[in-house]
CSV table of C-alpha atoms in Angstrom, one decimal:
chain,number,residue,atom,x,y,z
A,14,MET,CA,99.2,-42.1,83.0
A,15,THR,CA,101.2,-39.7,80.8
A,16,LYS,CA,99.8,-36.1,82.4
A,17,ASP,CA,100.4,-38.1,85.4
A,18,TRP,CA,104.1,-38.2,84.7
A,19,PHE,CA,104.1,-34.4,82.8
A,20,PHE,CA,102.4,-33.0,86.8
A,21,HIS,CA,105.2,-34.6,88.5
A,22,ASN,CA,108.7,-34.2,86.1
A,23,TRP,CA,107.7,-31.7,83.3
A,24,MET,CA,110.7,-29.8,85.6
A,25,TYR,CA,113.0,-31.7,85.5
A,26,ALA,CA,112.2,-31.9,81.6
A,27,GLY,CA,112.5,-28.2,81.2
A,28,PHE,CA,116.0,-28.3,83.2
A,29,VAL,CA,117.2,-30.6,80.7
A,30,THR,CA,115.6,-28.8,77.9
A,31,GLY,CA,117.1,-25.3,79.2
A,32,LEU,CA,120.4,-26.9,79.2
A,33,PHE,CA,120.3,-27.9,75.5
A,34,LEU,CA,118.9,-24.9,73.7
A,35,LEU,CA,122.0,-23.1,76.2
A,36,ALA,CA,123.7,-25.1,74.0
A,37,VAL,CA,122.2,-24.3,70.4
A,38,ALA,CA,123.3,-20.9,72.0
A,39,PRO,CA,126.2,-20.1,70.9
A,40,LEU,CA,125.1,-22.0,67.2
A,41,PHE,CA,122.7,-18.3,67.2
A,42,ALA,CA,125.2,-16.1,68.2
A,43,GLY,CA,126.5,-15.5,65.1
A,44,VAL,CA,122.8,-15.1,63.4
A,45,LEU,CA,120.9,-13.5,65.7
A,46,SER,CA,121.3,-10.1,67.3
A,47,PRO,CA,122.8,-9.4,71.1
A,48,PRO,CA,119.8,-8.1,71.9
A,49,LEU,CA,117.5,-11.2,70.1
A,50,LEU,CA,120.0,-13.8,71.7
A,51,LEU,CA,119.4,-12.5,75.1
A,52,VAL,CA,115.6,-12.7,74.7
A,53,TYR,CA,115.8,-16.0,73.5
A,54,LEU,CA,118.0,-16.8,76.5
A,55,GLN,CA,115.5,-15.9,79.4
A,56,LEU,CA,113.5,-19.3,78.4
A,57,PRO,CA,117.1,-22.1,78.9
A,58,ILE,CA,118.2,-19.1,82.3
A,59,TYR,CA,113.9,-19.6,83.3
A,60,MET,CA,114.3,-23.1,83.4
A,61,ILE,CA,116.9,-24.1,85.2
A,62,HIS,CA,115.2,-21.4,88.0
A,63,GLN,CA,112.3,-24.1,87.4
A,64,LEU,CA,114.4,-26.7,88.7
A,65,GLU,CA,115.1,-25.3,91.3
A,66,GLU,CA,111.9,-23.7,92.4
A,67,HIS,CA,109.9,-27.2,92.1
A,68,GLN,CA,111.4,-30.4,92.3
A,69,HIS,CA,109.9,-32.2,94.5
A,70,ASP,CA,106.6,-29.7,94.2
A,71,ARG,CA,109.0,-27.8,96.1
A,72,PHE,CA,107.3,-24.3,95.9
A,73,ARG,CA,103.7,-25.4,95.9
A,74,ILE,CA,103.7,-27.4,98.8
A,75,TRP,CA,105.4,-24.0,100.6
A,76,VAL,CA,102.7,-21.8,98.5
A,77,ASN,CA,100.3,-24.3,100.3
A,78,LYS,CA,101.9,-24.0,103.5
A,79,VAL,CA,103.3,-21.2,104.0
A,80,ILE,CA,99.9,-18.8,102.2
A,81,GLY,CA,97.5,-21.8,102.1
A,82,GLY,CA,97.8,-21.7,106.4
A,83,GLY,CA,97.4,-25.5,104.6
A,84,LEU,CA,94.6,-25.7,102.5
A,85,GLU,CA,95.8,-26.4,99.1
A,86,ALA,CA,95.5,-23.4,97.7
A,87,LEU,CA,97.5,-24.0,94.8
A,88,THR,CA,96.8,-27.3,93.1
A,89,PRO,CA,98.9,-29.5,90.3
A,90,PRO,CA,97.7,-28.3,87.5
A,91,ALA,CA,97.2,-24.4,88.3
A,92,VAL,CA,101.8,-24.8,88.9
A,93,VAL,CA,102.2,-27.0,85.2
A,94,PHE,CA,100.2,-24.2,83.2
A,95,ILE,CA,101.6,-21.6,85.5
A,96,ASN,CA,104.9,-22.9,84.2
A,97,VAL,CA,103.9,-24.0,80.1
A,98,VAL,CA,101.8,-21.1,79.6
A,99,GLY,CA,102.3,-18.7,81.9
A,100,VAL,CA,106.6,-19.1,81.1
A,101,TRP,CA,107.0,-20.7,79.1
A,102,ALA,CA,104.2,-20.5,75.8
A,103,VAL,CA,105.0,-16.6,76.9
A,104,ASN,CA,108.5,-16.8,77.0
A,105,LEU,CA,108.3,-18.2,73.3
A,106,ILE,CA,106.0,-15.3,72.0
A,107,ALA,CA,108.3,-12.6,73.0
A,108,LEU,CA,110.6,-14.2,70.9
A,109,TYR,CA,108.8,-14.3,68.0
A,110,PHE,CA,107.6,-10.6,68.6
A,111,ALA,CA,111.1,-9.9,69.1
A,112,ARG,CA,111.9,-11.4,65.6
A,113,PHE,CA,108.8,-10.7,63.5
A,114,VAL,CA,107.2,-7.5,65.1
A,115,ASP,CA,109.5,-5.0,67.8
A,116,VAL,CA,112.8,-5.6,68.7
A,117,GLY,CA,111.6,-3.9,72.0
A,118,LEU,CA,108.2,-6.6,72.4
A,119,GLY,CA,111.4,-9.5,73.7
A,120,LEU,CA,111.1,-7.2,77.4
A,121,ILE,CA,107.7,-9.0,77.6
A,122,ALA,CA,110.3,-12.2,78.7
A,123,ILE,CA,112.4,-10.2,80.7
A,124,TYR,CA,110.4,-8.1,82.8
A,125,LEU,CA,109.0,-11.6,83.1
A,126,THR,CA,112.5,-12.6,85.2
A,127,LEU,CA,112.8,-9.5,86.4
A,128,ILE,CA,109.4,-9.6,88.6
A,129,ASN,CA,109.9,-13.0,89.3
A,130,ALA,CA,113.0,-12.4,90.7
A,131,VAL,CA,111.4,-9.0,92.7
A,132,VAL,CA,108.6,-11.5,94.0
A,133,HIS,CA,111.0,-14.4,95.2
A,134,ILE,CA,113.1,-11.4,97.2
A,135,LEU,CA,111.0,-9.6,98.8
A,136,GLY,CA,108.8,-12.7,99.3
A,137,ALA,CA,111.6,-13.2,101.1
A,138,GLY,CA,112.1,-10.6,102.8
A,139,ALA,CA,109.1,-10.4,104.6
A,140,LEU,CA,108.8,-13.5,106.1
A,141,ARG,CA,112.8,-13.7,106.4
A,142,ARG,CA,112.5,-17.2,105.2
A,143,TYR,CA,113.6,-18.7,102.0
A,144,ASN,CA,111.7,-19.6,99.3
A,145,PRO,CA,111.8,-22.6,96.1
A,146,GLY,CA,113.4,-21.0,93.8
A,147,LEU,CA,115.1,-17.9,95.8
A,148,VAL,CA,118.9,-18.4,95.1
A,149,THR,CA,118.6,-18.6,91.2
A,150,ALA,CA,116.7,-15.3,91.3
A,151,VAL,CA,118.8,-14.0,93.3
A,152,PHE,CA,122.2,-15.4,91.7
A,153,LEU,CA,120.4,-15.9,88.3
A,154,PHE,CA,118.1,-13.8,87.2
A,155,VAL,CA,118.5,-10.3,88.6
A,156,PRO,CA,122.6,-10.5,87.2
A,157,PHE,CA,121.5,-11.9,84.5
A,158,GLY,CA,117.8,-9.8,83.7
A,159,LEU,CA,119.4,-6.0,84.7
A,160,TYR,CA,122.3,-7.1,82.2
A,161,ALA,CA,119.7,-8.2,79.3
A,162,LEU,CA,117.6,-5.6,80.6
A,163,VAL,CA,120.5,-2.4,79.6
A,164,LEU,CA,121.6,-4.2,76.0
A,165,VAL,CA,117.8,-5.2,74.8
A,166,SER,CA,117.2,-1.6,76.2
A,167,HIS,CA,119.8,0.5,74.1
A,168,ALA,CA,118.3,-1.5,70.3
A,169,PRO,CA,117.5,1.0,68.0
A,170,GLY,CA,114.4,1.4,67.8
A,171,VAL,CA,112.9,0.0,71.3
A,172,THR,CA,110.9,2.9,73.0
A,173,ALA,CA,109.5,3.2,76.0
A,174,THR,CA,106.8,2.6,74.7
A,175,ASP,CA,108.1,-1.1,74.8
A,176,HIS,CA,109.0,-1.2,78.7
A,177,VAL,CA,105.5,0.2,79.7
A,178,ILE,CA,103.9,-3.1,77.9
A,179,ALA,CA,106.7,-5.1,78.8
A,180,ILE,CA,106.3,-4.3,82.1
A,181,ALA,CA,102.7,-4.1,82.5
A,182,ILE,CA,101.9,-8.3,80.9
A,183,ALA,CA,104.6,-9.5,83.7
A,184,ILE,CA,102.9,-7.5,86.1
A,185,LEU,CA,99.2,-9.0,85.2
A,186,LEU,CA,101.2,-12.5,84.8
A,187,HIS,CA,102.4,-12.0,88.2
A,188,LEU,CA,98.7,-10.7,89.2
A,189,ALA,CA,96.8,-13.0,88.1
A,190,ILE,CA,98.4,-16.0,89.9
A,191,ILE,CA,98.3,-14.3,93.2
A,192,VAL,CA,93.9,-13.3,92.8
A,193,SER,CA,93.7,-17.3,91.5
A,194,VAL,CA,95.2,-18.3,94.9
A,195,LYS,CA,93.2,-15.8,96.8
A,196,ARG,CA,89.9,-17.0,95.1
A,197,ARG,CA,91.1,-20.3,96.1
A,198,LEU,CA,91.4,-20.2,99.8
A,199,ALA,CA,88.8,-18.1,100.5
A,200,VAL,CA,86.7,-20.9,97.7
A,201,LEU,CA,87.9,-23.0,100.5
A,202,SER,CA,88.1,-21.7,103.5
A,203,ARG,CA,84.4,-20.8,103.6
A,204,SER,CA,83.4,-24.6,102.6
A,205,GLU,CA,83.7,-27.7,105.4
A,206,PRO,CA,87.0,-28.0,107.6
A,207,THR,CA,87.2,-31.5,105.2
A,208,ALA,CA,89.0,-29.5,102.6
A,209,ARG,CA,92.4,-28.6,104.7
């Protein structure tokens, strides 16, 4: 029962958590450096985006209809895994790396946000239609992500290598989702018509 509840409500729990993370951010502002604070803020910003994207299962339904042609290319467990592990955990790991290893590795969280925005915007342009998450991608991810990118890029010790690593990780995470969806579609397409 708890698993079912989480599968259907994780985005609402994330949204509320995101608001609390934003509410305590001023307490950290005097303790964390500005670049580290901006890395920290990527997660609550992403959690706000996830509400627009996933409330009422909108994104999964959209992907299955528009990209999957009615096949279940994206399942509820996959959506939860992608967002909890691929977003929440990755942002947390990036924050820890930024704090304890190299502030430049915090760019992983920032590029994850920006590349997700690019995917939403390019998808909307290619299909000439709204996709769930587009509004917050444009009005939240792009300005905040670019501001964070500029500020963290100018932090002492941040190198081109940090950018390459961060971009590569963010792109690979998004490509992994695309490959997973395409593989599932290929399997479903080969199975009997009852898969529809």
